[in-house]
Amino acid sequence: MMIRICLSLIALLFAAPLYAQEAAPNDFDAETILALKGLQLLDHRLNAIGYQLTEANAPYCTDKVPQTGMLLHAIDQYPDHEVARFALGLDGLVAVNAVAPDSPAADAGLAPGDDIVAINGTKVEAIPLDDPAIANELADYRRIAAVNNKLDEALSQGDVTLDILRGGQQTQVTVRSQPACPSRFQIKVSQDRGASADGNIVSVTSRMAEYFLTDDEFAAVVAHELAHNLLKHRERLDALGVNRSFFGQFGKSASRIKSAEIEADKLSVWLMANAGYDPQAAIRFWTRYGKEHGKGIFSASTHYRWKKRVGLFEEQIAKMATLTAVDGKYAPPLLTSAK
């Protein structure tokens, strides 16, 4: 696994634009630079997988939002601004971190390292950071939250014009507004292996992301968490007063959480298949993960043990096999029945 990550990291290092390839100053820590590059690689993978899942399954989502396939980041997010500027090619306040293949952002010609100067004529530095909508964000993440909100608002009205700075040259690009299933995706830096969904964002820890052998395995976990968001599980469980603390592992709360987990497992393989990922990867991943890490949150009382999860995946894949795909896709029962 480490060899594959290292080779990908080397490719990413040399894929940087020529104007961004320069020798690191002597006082920059090489390990920090590599860690930032490694994190960016994981961001690229998750961004591409998340976009593919949300775009491919758009016909079955009742709620839709514009998805560009573009992941932004802000200099404020990084403790050492100078090292981040060097390692990630960040010249301004906000820049493109990743662009999903075959997305509106890719079609517009955007690329990692492009600095975002303005959105529909509004300068990035003029976007207020005191908006009540981002009041709960950590101070270092308020700018990126404010810019993302501004971009979402603009895209909800139609195509968006971005002023970007690339290699010292400013230009304009138009990014089309393309409806897709709702959700954002993020890598959380952590030594724990885990993934979660809060109703709006799918989070995968960096250690978990490094564990996946293939993008199909990565997609299996992302699809499960995306399923939680699409099925509004957090909202539904909150309405039922479910306890998510230690005591939520028992009684009605545990039963209700487990039911949501079963639904997410069922829907996940349909989402994968529609997006072109191999649903059998869910079986391969959970078999390997279950044998190596059978204990922990993924085998708690609120989740099926791995063998039962594998059986559930097999059941859903067999159900898909009895259906005729329309334009290469299968209508997920859990989404179509909710309409």
Short mmCIF file of N, CA and C in Angstrom, two decimals, residues 66-165:
data_model
loop_
_atom_site.label_atom_id
_atom_site.label_comp_id
_atom_site.label_asym_id
_atom_site.label_seq_id
_atom_site.Cartn_x
_atom_site.Cartn_y
_atom_site.Cartn_z
N PRO A 66 -26.16 22.11 -7.17
CA PRO A 66 -25.13 22.16 -8.20
C PRO A 66 -23.81 21.57 -7.68
N GLN A 67 -23.21 20.70 -8.46
CA GLN A 67 -21.90 20.14 -8.14
C GLN A 67 -20.95 20.48 -9.29
N THR A 68 -19.81 21.06 -8.96
CA THR A 68 -18.85 21.44 -10.00
C THR A 68 -17.71 20.44 -10.15
N GLY A 69 -17.52 19.57 -9.14
CA GLY A 69 -16.37 18.68 -9.17
C GLY A 69 -15.09 19.38 -8.75
N MET A 70 -15.23 20.59 -8.18
CA MET A 70 -14.06 21.37 -7.78
C MET A 70 -13.99 21.44 -6.25
N LEU A 71 -12.82 21.17 -5.71
CA LEU A 71 -12.58 21.29 -4.27
C LEU A 71 -11.67 22.48 -4.05
N LEU A 72 -12.11 23.41 -3.21
CA LEU A 72 -11.31 24.59 -2.90
C LEU A 72 -10.63 24.43 -1.54
N HIS A 73 -9.56 25.19 -1.34
CA HIS A 73 -8.96 25.29 -0.01
C HIS A 73 -8.45 26.71 0.18
N ALA A 74 -8.30 27.10 1.44
CA ALA A 74 -7.86 28.45 1.78
C ALA A 74 -6.57 28.39 2.58
N ILE A 75 -5.76 29.41 2.43
CA ILE A 75 -4.48 29.45 3.13
C ILE A 75 -4.68 29.44 4.64
N ASP A 76 -5.84 29.98 5.10
CA ASP A 76 -6.11 30.04 6.55
C ASP A 76 -6.15 28.65 7.18
N GLN A 77 -6.44 27.61 6.38
CA GLN A 77 -6.58 26.26 6.92
C GLN A 77 -5.26 25.68 7.41
N TYR A 78 -4.14 26.24 6.95
CA TYR A 78 -2.84 25.63 7.22
C TYR A 78 -2.06 26.43 8.26
N PRO A 79 -1.55 25.76 9.30
CA PRO A 79 -0.83 26.46 10.36
C PRO A 79 0.39 27.25 9.86
N ASP A 80 1.17 26.65 8.97
CA ASP A 80 2.35 27.32 8.42
C ASP A 80 2.02 27.77 6.99
N HIS A 81 1.70 29.05 6.84
CA HIS A 81 1.26 29.55 5.55
C HIS A 81 2.33 29.46 4.47
N GLU A 82 3.55 29.74 4.83
CA GLU A 82 4.62 29.74 3.83
C GLU A 82 4.91 28.35 3.29
N VAL A 83 4.93 27.36 4.18
CA VAL A 83 5.15 25.99 3.74
C VAL A 83 3.98 25.52 2.86
N ALA A 84 2.76 25.88 3.27
CA ALA A 84 1.58 25.50 2.50
C ALA A 84 1.61 26.15 1.12
N ARG A 85 2.02 27.40 1.05
CA ARG A 85 2.09 28.08 -0.24
C ARG A 85 3.08 27.37 -1.16
N PHE A 86 4.21 26.98 -0.59
CA PHE A 86 5.22 26.30 -1.42
C PHE A 86 4.74 24.91 -1.83
N ALA A 87 4.24 24.13 -0.87
CA ALA A 87 3.90 22.73 -1.14
C ALA A 87 2.68 22.59 -2.04
N LEU A 88 1.71 23.51 -1.89
CA LEU A 88 0.42 23.34 -2.56
C LEU A 88 0.17 24.36 -3.67
N GLY A 89 1.11 25.28 -3.88
CA GLY A 89 0.95 26.25 -4.94
C GLY A 89 -0.10 27.30 -4.67
N LEU A 90 -0.34 27.58 -3.39
CA LEU A 90 -1.33 28.59 -3.00
C LEU A 90 -0.68 29.97 -3.01
N ASP A 91 -1.09 30.82 -3.94
CA ASP A 91 -0.54 32.17 -3.99
C ASP A 91 -1.46 33.19 -3.32
N GLY A 92 -2.78 32.98 -3.45
CA GLY A 92 -3.74 33.92 -2.90
C GLY A 92 -4.41 33.39 -1.65
N LEU A 93 -5.63 33.88 -1.38
CA LEU A 93 -6.36 33.47 -0.19
C LEU A 93 -7.04 32.12 -0.38
N VAL A 94 -7.57 31.89 -1.57
CA VAL A 94 -8.32 30.66 -1.86
C VAL A 94 -7.90 30.14 -3.23
N ALA A 95 -7.75 28.85 -3.34
CA ALA A 95 -7.33 28.25 -4.62
C ALA A 95 -8.02 26.92 -4.85
N VAL A 96 -7.90 26.44 -6.07
CA VAL A 96 -8.42 25.12 -6.42
C VAL A 96 -7.47 24.06 -5.86
N ASN A 97 -8.02 23.13 -5.10
CA ASN A 97 -7.22 22.05 -4.53
C ASN A 97 -7.29 20.80 -5.41
N ALA A 98 -8.49 20.50 -5.93
CA ALA A 98 -8.67 19.29 -6.74
C ALA A 98 -9.81 19.51 -7.74
N VAL A 99 -9.71 18.83 -8.87
CA VAL A 99 -10.74 18.90 -9.91
C VAL A 99 -11.06 17.47 -10.35
N ALA A 100 -12.33 17.10 -10.26
CA ALA A 100 -12.75 15.75 -10.66
C ALA A 100 -12.76 15.63 -12.18
N PRO A 101 -12.34 14.49 -12.71
CA PRO A 101 -12.39 14.29 -14.17
C PRO A 101 -13.83 14.39 -14.69
N ASP A 102 -13.97 14.90 -15.90
CA ASP A 102 -15.27 14.98 -16.59
C ASP A 102 -16.32 15.75 -15.81
N SER A 103 -15.88 16.73 -15.05
CA SER A 103 -16.79 17.56 -14.25
C SER A 103 -16.91 18.94 -14.89
N PRO A 104 -17.88 19.76 -14.47
CA PRO A 104 -17.96 21.14 -14.97
C PRO A 104 -16.67 21.92 -14.75
N ALA A 105 -16.01 21.70 -13.62
CA ALA A 105 -14.74 22.40 -13.36
C ALA A 105 -13.67 21.98 -14.36
N ALA A 106 -13.61 20.67 -14.64
CA ALA A 106 -12.64 20.17 -15.62
C ALA A 106 -12.95 20.71 -17.00
N ASP A 107 -14.23 20.75 -17.37
CA ASP A 107 -14.63 21.27 -18.68
C ASP A 107 -14.29 22.75 -18.82
N ALA A 108 -14.29 23.47 -17.69
CA ALA A 108 -13.95 24.90 -17.71
C ALA A 108 -12.45 25.14 -17.79
N GLY A 109 -11.67 24.05 -17.68
CA GLY A 109 -10.22 24.18 -17.76
C GLY A 109 -9.55 24.50 -16.45
N LEU A 110 -10.28 24.40 -15.34
CA LEU A 110 -9.69 24.68 -14.03
C LEU A 110 -8.72 23.57 -13.65
N ALA A 111 -7.72 23.94 -12.84
CA ALA A 111 -6.70 22.98 -12.44
C ALA A 111 -6.23 23.30 -11.02
N PRO A 112 -5.74 22.28 -10.31
CA PRO A 112 -5.20 22.53 -8.97
C PRO A 112 -4.13 23.62 -9.02
N GLY A 113 -4.19 24.53 -8.07
CA GLY A 113 -3.23 25.63 -8.03
C GLY A 113 -3.78 26.93 -8.57
N ASP A 114 -4.90 26.88 -9.31
CA ASP A 114 -5.52 28.11 -9.79
C ASP A 114 -6.06 28.90 -8.59
N ASP A 115 -5.64 30.15 -8.45
CA ASP A 115 -6.16 30.99 -7.37
C ASP A 115 -7.50 31.57 -7.79
N ILE A 116 -8.46 31.54 -6.87
CA ILE A 116 -9.77 32.13 -7.12
C ILE A 116 -9.71 33.60 -6.70
N VAL A 117 -9.89 34.48 -7.67
CA VAL A 117 -9.82 35.93 -7.40
C VAL A 117 -11.21 36.50 -7.13
N ALA A 118 -12.20 36.06 -7.92
CA ALA A 118 -13.56 36.60 -7.77
C ALA A 118 -14.59 35.60 -8.26
N ILE A 119 -15.79 35.69 -7.68
CA ILE A 119 -16.93 34.85 -8.07
C ILE A 119 -18.03 35.78 -8.58
N ASN A 120 -18.34 35.67 -9.85
CA ASN A 120 -19.32 36.58 -10.47
C ASN A 120 -19.02 38.04 -10.14
N GLY A 121 -17.76 38.38 -10.16
CA GLY A 121 -17.35 39.76 -9.95
C GLY A 121 -17.09 40.16 -8.52
N THR A 122 -17.48 39.33 -7.56
CA THR A 122 -17.24 39.63 -6.14
C THR A 122 -15.87 39.10 -5.74
N LYS A 123 -14.99 40.01 -5.32
CA LYS A 123 -13.64 39.62 -4.92
C LYS A 123 -13.70 38.70 -3.69
N VAL A 124 -12.83 37.72 -3.67
CA VAL A 124 -12.78 36.76 -2.56
C VAL A 124 -12.57 37.47 -1.23
N GLU A 125 -11.69 38.47 -1.22
CA GLU A 125 -11.42 39.16 0.04
C GLU A 125 -12.60 40.00 0.52
N ALA A 126 -13.56 40.24 -0.38
CA ALA A 126 -14.74 41.05 -0.01
C ALA A 126 -15.87 40.19 0.53
N ILE A 127 -15.74 38.88 0.47
CA ILE A 127 -16.79 37.99 1.00
C ILE A 127 -16.72 38.03 2.52
N PRO A 128 -17.80 38.45 3.20
CA PRO A 128 -17.76 38.63 4.66
C PRO A 128 -17.54 37.32 5.41
N LEU A 129 -16.80 37.42 6.51
CA LEU A 129 -16.52 36.26 7.35
C LEU A 129 -17.36 36.26 8.62
N ASP A 130 -18.26 37.25 8.75
CA ASP A 130 -19.10 37.33 9.94
C ASP A 130 -20.54 36.91 9.67
N ASP A 131 -20.75 36.19 8.60
CA ASP A 131 -22.08 35.70 8.26
C ASP A 131 -22.53 34.71 9.34
N PRO A 132 -23.73 34.86 9.90
CA PRO A 132 -24.22 33.92 10.92
C PRO A 132 -24.21 32.47 10.44
N ALA A 133 -24.29 32.26 9.13
CA ALA A 133 -24.33 30.89 8.59
C ALA A 133 -23.03 30.14 8.85
N ILE A 134 -21.93 30.87 9.08
CA ILE A 134 -20.65 30.20 9.32
C ILE A 134 -20.13 30.48 10.73
N ALA A 135 -21.00 30.96 11.60
CA ALA A 135 -20.59 31.33 12.96
C ALA A 135 -20.02 30.16 13.75
N ASN A 136 -20.49 28.96 13.45
CA ASN A 136 -20.03 27.78 14.19
C ASN A 136 -18.74 27.18 13.64
N GLU A 137 -18.25 27.72 12.53
CA GLU A 137 -17.01 27.22 11.96
C GLU A 137 -15.81 27.69 12.79
N LEU A 138 -14.79 26.86 12.85
CA LEU A 138 -13.54 27.30 13.49
C LEU A 138 -12.99 28.48 12.71
N ALA A 139 -12.31 29.39 13.40
CA ALA A 139 -11.84 30.63 12.78
C ALA A 139 -11.03 30.36 11.51
N ASP A 140 -10.18 29.34 11.54
CA ASP A 140 -9.32 29.06 10.39
C ASP A 140 -10.09 28.50 9.19
N TYR A 141 -11.34 28.11 9.40
CA TYR A 141 -12.13 27.53 8.32
C TYR A 141 -13.29 28.42 7.88
N ARG A 142 -13.38 29.61 8.44
CA ARG A 142 -14.50 30.48 8.08
C ARG A 142 -14.38 31.02 6.66
N ARG A 143 -13.17 31.32 6.22
CA ARG A 143 -13.04 31.85 4.86
C ARG A 143 -13.45 30.82 3.82
N ILE A 144 -12.97 29.59 3.97
CA ILE A 144 -13.32 28.59 2.97
C ILE A 144 -14.82 28.29 3.02
N ALA A 145 -15.42 28.31 4.22
CA ALA A 145 -16.86 28.10 4.34
C ALA A 145 -17.62 29.24 3.67
N ALA A 146 -17.15 30.48 3.88
CA ALA A 146 -17.83 31.64 3.29
C ALA A 146 -17.73 31.62 1.77
N VAL A 147 -16.57 31.25 1.24
CA VAL A 147 -16.38 31.20 -0.21
C VAL A 147 -17.22 30.08 -0.81
N ASN A 148 -17.25 28.92 -0.15
CA ASN A 148 -18.08 27.81 -0.65
C ASN A 148 -19.55 28.20 -0.66
N ASN A 149 -20.00 28.90 0.39
CA ASN A 149 -21.40 29.33 0.43
C ASN A 149 -21.70 30.33 -0.69
N LYS A 150 -20.76 31.23 -0.93
CA LYS A 150 -20.95 32.22 -2.00
C LYS A 150 -21.02 31.53 -3.36
N LEU A 151 -20.14 30.56 -3.56
CA LEU A 151 -20.13 29.82 -4.82
C LEU A 151 -21.43 29.03 -5.00
N ASP A 152 -21.89 28.38 -3.92
CA ASP A 152 -23.13 27.61 -3.99
C ASP A 152 -24.31 28.52 -4.33
N GLU A 153 -24.34 29.66 -3.70
CA GLU A 153 -25.41 30.62 -3.94
C GLU A 153 -25.41 31.07 -5.41
N ALA A 154 -24.23 31.34 -5.93
CA ALA A 154 -24.12 31.78 -7.33
C ALA A 154 -24.54 30.66 -8.28
N LEU A 155 -24.10 29.43 -8.00
CA LEU A 155 -24.43 28.29 -8.86
C LEU A 155 -25.93 27.98 -8.83
N SER A 156 -26.58 28.28 -7.72
CA SER A 156 -28.02 28.03 -7.64
C SER A 156 -28.80 28.91 -8.60
N GLN A 157 -28.15 30.00 -9.07
CA GLN A 157 -28.79 30.92 -10.01
C GLN A 157 -28.41 30.62 -11.47
N GLY A 158 -27.43 29.72 -11.66
CA GLY A 158 -27.01 29.39 -13.02
C GLY A 158 -25.50 29.27 -13.12
N ASP A 159 -24.98 29.32 -14.35
CA ASP A 159 -23.54 29.22 -14.57
C ASP A 159 -22.81 30.37 -13.88
N VAL A 160 -21.56 30.12 -13.50
CA VAL A 160 -20.79 31.08 -12.71
C VAL A 160 -19.50 31.48 -13.43
N THR A 161 -19.18 32.77 -13.37
CA THR A 161 -17.92 33.27 -13.92
C THR A 161 -16.91 33.42 -12.79
N LEU A 162 -15.78 32.77 -12.95
CA LEU A 162 -14.71 32.87 -11.97
C LEU A 162 -13.53 33.62 -12.58
N ASP A 163 -13.01 34.59 -11.81
CA ASP A 163 -11.73 35.20 -12.15
C ASP A 163 -10.66 34.40 -11.45
N ILE A 164 -9.70 33.89 -12.21
CA ILE A 164 -8.64 33.08 -11.60
C ILE A 164 -7.27 33.66 -11.95
N LEU A 165 -6.31 33.30 -11.13
CA LEU A 165 -4.93 33.70 -11.36
C LEU A 165 -4.10 32.43 -11.52
#
